[in-house]
Amino acid sequence: MANLPPNPQPPQGAPPGGGPPKGPPPPQKPASMAVFKRELRRATPRRAHEAEINFLNITAMLDMMTIILVFILKNMSASSAS
């Protein structure tokens, strides 16, 4: 304790509060393509689930059209017979 000066001063570059220096961070060099791809792979989920099919596929649509066509033909034949 006897070796300390009576009023210790903070270093010249440090602010008076003793926290980190204020100001803009030092400029960073741009990342290389390998670093970018590595970070992109790291950000994507490991087990991506399959995309959900949220549209009507062609087979189901053809089945539906066939059922409607048969229904209309049957109704037309029944109405023309009477």
CSV table of N, CA and C in Angstrom, one decimal:
chain,number,residue,atom,x,y,z
A,1,MET,N,0.8,-1.2,0.0
A,1,MET,CA,0.0,0.0,0.0
A,1,MET,C,0.9,1.2,0.0
A,2,ALA,N,2.0,1.2,0.6
A,2,ALA,CA,2.9,2.3,0.7
A,2,ALA,C,3.5,2.7,-0.7
A,3,ASN,N,3.5,1.8,-1.7
A,3,ASN,CA,4.1,2.0,-3.0
A,3,ASN,C,3.2,2.8,-3.9
A,4,LEU,N,1.9,2.9,-3.6
A,4,LEU,CA,1.0,3.6,-4.5
A,4,LEU,C,1.0,5.1,-4.3
A,5,PRO,N,0.9,5.9,-5.4
A,5,PRO,CA,0.9,7.4,-5.2
A,5,PRO,C,-0.4,7.8,-4.5
A,6,PRO,N,-0.5,9.0,-3.9
A,6,PRO,CA,-1.7,9.4,-3.2
A,6,PRO,C,-3.0,9.5,-4.0
A,7,ASN,N,-2.9,10.0,-5.3
A,7,ASN,CA,-4.1,10.0,-6.1
A,7,ASN,C,-3.7,9.3,-7.4
A,8,PRO,N,-4.1,8.1,-7.6
A,8,PRO,CA,-3.7,7.4,-8.8
A,8,PRO,C,-4.6,7.9,-9.9
A,9,GLN,N,-4.0,8.2,-11.1
A,9,GLN,CA,-4.7,8.7,-12.3
A,9,GLN,C,-4.9,7.5,-13.2
A,10,PRO,N,-6.1,7.5,-13.9
A,10,PRO,CA,-6.3,6.5,-15.0
A,10,PRO,C,-5.3,6.7,-16.1
A,11,PRO,N,-5.0,5.7,-16.9
A,11,PRO,CA,-4.1,5.9,-18.1
A,11,PRO,C,-4.7,7.0,-19.0
A,12,GLN,N,-3.9,7.6,-19.9
A,12,GLN,CA,-4.3,8.7,-20.7
A,12,GLN,C,-5.4,8.2,-21.7
A,13,GLY,N,-5.4,7.0,-22.3
A,13,GLY,CA,-6.3,6.6,-23.3
A,13,GLY,C,-7.7,6.2,-22.7
A,14,ALA,N,-7.7,5.9,-21.4
A,14,ALA,CA,-9.0,5.4,-20.8
A,14,ALA,C,-9.9,6.5,-20.3
A,15,PRO,N,-11.2,6.4,-20.4
A,15,PRO,CA,-12.1,7.5,-19.9
A,15,PRO,C,-12.0,7.5,-18.4
A,16,PRO,N,-12.5,8.6,-17.8
A,16,PRO,CA,-12.4,8.7,-16.4
A,16,PRO,C,-13.2,7.7,-15.6
A,17,GLY,N,-14.3,7.1,-16.2
A,17,GLY,CA,-15.1,6.1,-15.5
A,17,GLY,C,-14.4,4.7,-15.4
A,18,GLY,N,-13.3,4.5,-16.2
A,18,GLY,CA,-12.6,3.3,-16.1
A,18,GLY,C,-13.2,2.2,-17.0
A,19,GLY,N,-14.2,2.6,-17.8
A,19,GLY,CA,-14.8,1.6,-18.7
A,19,GLY,C,-14.0,1.5,-20.0
A,20,PRO,N,-14.6,0.8,-21.0
A,20,PRO,CA,-13.9,0.7,-22.3
A,20,PRO,C,-13.9,2.1,-23.0
A,21,PRO,N,-13.0,2.4,-23.9
A,21,PRO,CA,-12.9,3.6,-24.5
A,21,PRO,C,-14.1,3.8,-25.5
A,22,LYS,N,-14.6,5.0,-25.6
A,22,LYS,CA,-15.8,5.3,-26.4
A,22,LYS,C,-15.2,5.6,-27.8
A,23,GLY,N,-16.1,5.5,-28.8
A,23,GLY,CA,-15.8,5.8,-30.2
A,23,GLY,C,-16.1,4.7,-31.1
A,24,PRO,N,-15.9,4.9,-32.4
A,24,PRO,CA,-16.2,3.8,-33.3
A,24,PRO,C,-15.2,2.7,-33.2
A,25,PRO,N,-15.7,1.5,-33.4
A,25,PRO,CA,-14.8,0.3,-33.4
A,25,PRO,C,-13.8,0.4,-34.5
A,26,PRO,N,-12.7,-0.3,-34.4
A,26,PRO,CA,-11.7,-0.3,-35.5
A,26,PRO,C,-12.3,-0.9,-36.7
A,27,PRO,N,-11.9,-0.4,-37.9
A,27,PRO,CA,-12.5,-1.0,-39.1
A,27,PRO,C,-12.0,-2.5,-39.3
A,28,GLN,N,-13.0,-3.3,-39.8
A,28,GLN,CA,-12.6,-4.7,-40.0
A,28,GLN,C,-12.4,-4.9,-41.5
A,29,LYS,N,-11.5,-5.9,-41.7
A,29,LYS,CA,-11.3,-6.2,-43.1
A,29,LYS,C,-12.4,-7.1,-43.6
A,30,PRO,N,-12.8,-7.0,-44.9
A,30,PRO,CA,-13.9,-7.8,-45.4
A,30,PRO,C,-13.6,-9.3,-45.3
A,31,ALA,N,-14.6,-10.1,-45.0
A,31,ALA,CA,-14.4,-11.5,-44.8
A,31,ALA,C,-14.3,-12.2,-46.2
A,32,SER,N,-13.5,-13.3,-46.2
A,32,SER,CA,-13.3,-14.0,-47.5
A,32,SER,C,-14.5,-14.8,-47.8
A,33,MET,N,-14.6,-15.4,-49.0
A,33,MET,CA,-15.8,-16.2,-49.4
A,33,MET,C,-15.8,-17.4,-48.5
A,34,ALA,N,-14.7,-18.0,-48.2
A,34,ALA,CA,-14.7,-19.2,-47.4
A,34,ALA,C,-15.3,-19.0,-46.0
A,35,VAL,N,-14.9,-17.8,-45.4
A,35,VAL,CA,-15.4,-17.5,-44.1
A,35,VAL,C,-16.9,-17.2,-44.2
A,36,PHE,N,-17.4,-16.6,-45.2
A,36,PHE,CA,-18.8,-16.3,-45.4
A,36,PHE,C,-19.6,-17.6,-45.6
A,37,LYS,N,-19.1,-18.5,-46.4
A,37,LYS,CA,-19.8,-19.8,-46.5
A,37,LYS,C,-19.8,-20.6,-45.3
A,38,ARG,N,-18.7,-20.6,-44.5
A,38,ARG,CA,-18.7,-21.3,-43.2
A,38,ARG,C,-19.7,-20.7,-42.3
A,39,GLU,N,-19.8,-19.4,-42.2
A,39,GLU,CA,-20.8,-18.8,-41.3
A,39,GLU,C,-22.2,-19.1,-41.8
A,40,LEU,N,-22.4,-19.2,-43.1
A,40,LEU,CA,-23.7,-19.5,-43.6
A,40,LEU,C,-24.1,-20.9,-43.3
A,41,ARG,N,-23.2,-21.8,-43.5
A,41,ARG,CA,-23.5,-23.2,-43.1
A,41,ARG,C,-23.8,-23.4,-41.6
A,42,ARG,N,-23.1,-22.6,-40.8
A,42,ARG,CA,-23.3,-22.7,-39.4
A,42,ARG,C,-24.7,-22.1,-39.0
A,43,ALA,N,-25.2,-21.1,-39.8
A,43,ALA,CA,-26.4,-20.5,-39.5
A,43,ALA,C,-27.6,-21.3,-39.9
A,44,THR,N,-27.5,-22.2,-40.9
A,44,THR,CA,-28.6,-23.0,-41.4
A,44,THR,C,-28.8,-24.2,-40.5
A,45,PRO,N,-30.0,-24.6,-40.3
A,45,PRO,CA,-30.3,-25.7,-39.4
A,45,PRO,C,-29.7,-27.0,-39.9
A,46,ARG,N,-29.3,-27.9,-39.1
A,46,ARG,CA,-28.7,-29.1,-39.5
A,46,ARG,C,-29.7,-30.1,-40.1
A,47,ARG,N,-30.8,-30.2,-39.5
A,47,ARG,CA,-31.8,-31.1,-40.0
A,47,ARG,C,-33.0,-30.3,-40.5
A,48,ALA,N,-32.9,-29.9,-41.6
A,48,ALA,CA,-34.0,-29.1,-42.2
A,48,ALA,C,-35.2,-30.0,-42.6
A,49,HIS,N,-36.4,-29.7,-42.2
A,49,HIS,CA,-37.5,-30.6,-42.5
A,49,HIS,C,-37.9,-30.3,-43.9
A,50,GLU,N,-38.6,-31.3,-44.5
A,50,GLU,CA,-39.0,-31.3,-45.9
A,50,GLU,C,-40.0,-30.2,-46.0
A,51,ALA,N,-40.0,-29.6,-47.2
A,51,ALA,CA,-41.0,-28.5,-47.5
A,51,ALA,C,-42.4,-29.1,-47.5
A,52,GLU,N,-43.3,-28.4,-46.9
A,52,GLU,CA,-44.7,-28.8,-46.9
A,52,GLU,C,-45.3,-28.5,-48.3
A,53,ILE,N,-46.1,-29.5,-48.8
A,53,ILE,CA,-46.7,-29.3,-50.1
A,53,ILE,C,-48.0,-28.5,-49.8
A,54,ASN,N,-48.1,-27.3,-50.2
A,54,ASN,CA,-49.3,-26.5,-49.9
A,54,ASN,C,-50.0,-26.1,-51.2
A,55,PHE,N,-49.9,-26.9,-52.2
A,55,PHE,CA,-50.6,-26.7,-53.5
A,55,PHE,C,-51.2,-28.0,-54.0
A,56,LEU,N,-52.1,-27.9,-54.9
A,56,LEU,CA,-52.8,-29.1,-55.4
A,56,LEU,C,-52.0,-29.7,-56.5
A,57,ASN,N,-51.6,-31.0,-56.3
A,57,ASN,CA,-50.8,-31.6,-57.3
A,57,ASN,C,-51.7,-32.1,-58.5
A,58,ILE,N,-51.2,-32.5,-59.6
A,58,ILE,CA,-51.9,-32.7,-60.8
A,58,ILE,C,-52.8,-34.0,-60.7
A,59,THR,N,-52.3,-35.0,-60.0
A,59,THR,CA,-53.1,-36.3,-59.8
A,59,THR,C,-54.4,-36.0,-59.1
A,60,ALA,N,-54.3,-35.3,-58.0
A,60,ALA,CA,-55.5,-35.1,-57.2
A,60,ALA,C,-56.5,-34.2,-58.0
A,61,MET,N,-55.9,-33.2,-58.8
A,61,MET,CA,-56.8,-32.4,-59.6
A,61,MET,C,-57.5,-33.1,-60.7
A,62,LEU,N,-56.8,-34.1,-61.3
A,62,LEU,CA,-57.4,-34.9,-62.4
A,62,LEU,C,-58.5,-35.8,-61.8
A,63,ASP,N,-58.3,-36.4,-60.6
A,63,ASP,CA,-59.3,-37.2,-60.0
A,63,ASP,C,-60.5,-36.3,-59.7
A,64,MET,N,-60.3,-35.1,-59.2
A,64,MET,CA,-61.5,-34.3,-58.9
A,64,MET,C,-62.2,-33.9,-60.1
A,65,MET,N,-61.5,-33.6,-61.2
A,65,MET,CA,-62.2,-33.2,-62.5
A,65,MET,C,-63.0,-34.4,-63.1
A,66,THR,N,-62.4,-35.6,-62.9
A,66,THR,CA,-63.1,-36.8,-63.4
A,66,THR,C,-64.4,-37.0,-62.7
A,67,ILE,N,-64.4,-36.9,-61.4
A,67,ILE,CA,-65.6,-37.1,-60.5
A,67,ILE,C,-66.6,-36.1,-60.9
A,68,ILE,N,-66.2,-34.8,-61.1
A,68,ILE,CA,-67.2,-33.8,-61.5
A,68,ILE,C,-67.7,-34.0,-62.9
A,69,LEU,N,-66.9,-34.5,-63.8
A,69,LEU,CA,-67.4,-34.8,-65.2
A,69,LEU,C,-68.4,-35.9,-65.2
A,70,VAL,N,-68.1,-37.0,-64.4
A,70,VAL,CA,-69.1,-38.1,-64.3
A,70,VAL,C,-70.4,-37.6,-63.7
A,71,PHE,N,-70.3,-36.8,-62.7
A,71,PHE,CA,-71.5,-36.3,-62.0
A,71,PHE,C,-72.3,-35.5,-63.0
A,72,ILE,N,-71.7,-34.6,-63.8
A,72,ILE,CA,-72.4,-33.7,-64.7
A,72,ILE,C,-73.0,-34.6,-65.8
A,73,LEU,N,-72.3,-35.5,-66.4
A,73,LEU,CA,-72.8,-36.4,-67.4
A,73,LEU,C,-74.0,-37.2,-67.0
A,74,LYS,N,-73.9,-37.7,-65.7
A,74,LYS,CA,-75.0,-38.5,-65.2
A,74,LYS,C,-76.3,-37.6,-65.0
A,75,ASN,N,-76.1,-36.4,-64.5
A,75,ASN,CA,-77.2,-35.5,-64.3
A,75,ASN,C,-77.8,-35.1,-65.7
A,76,MET,N,-77.0,-34.9,-66.7
A,76,MET,CA,-77.5,-34.4,-68.0
A,76,MET,C,-78.3,-35.6,-68.6
A,77,SER,N,-77.8,-36.8,-68.5
A,77,SER,CA,-78.5,-37.9,-69.1
A,77,SER,C,-79.8,-38.2,-68.4
A,78,ALA,N,-79.8,-38.0,-67.1
A,78,ALA,CA,-81.1,-38.2,-66.3
A,78,ALA,C,-82.1,-37.1,-66.6
A,79,SER,N,-81.6,-35.9,-66.8
A,79,SER,CA,-82.6,-34.8,-67.1
A,79,SER,C,-83.1,-34.9,-68.5
A,80,SER,N,-82.4,-35.4,-69.5
A,80,SER,CA,-82.8,-35.5,-70.9
A,80,SER,C,-83.8,-36.7,-71.0
A,81,ALA,N,-83.7,-37.7,-70.2
A,81,ALA,CA,-84.5,-38.9,-70.3
A,81,ALA,C,-85.9,-38.6,-69.8
A,82,SER,N,-86.0,-37.7,-68.8
A,82,SER,CA,-87.4,-37.4,-68.3
A,82,SER,C,-88.1,-36.3,-69.0
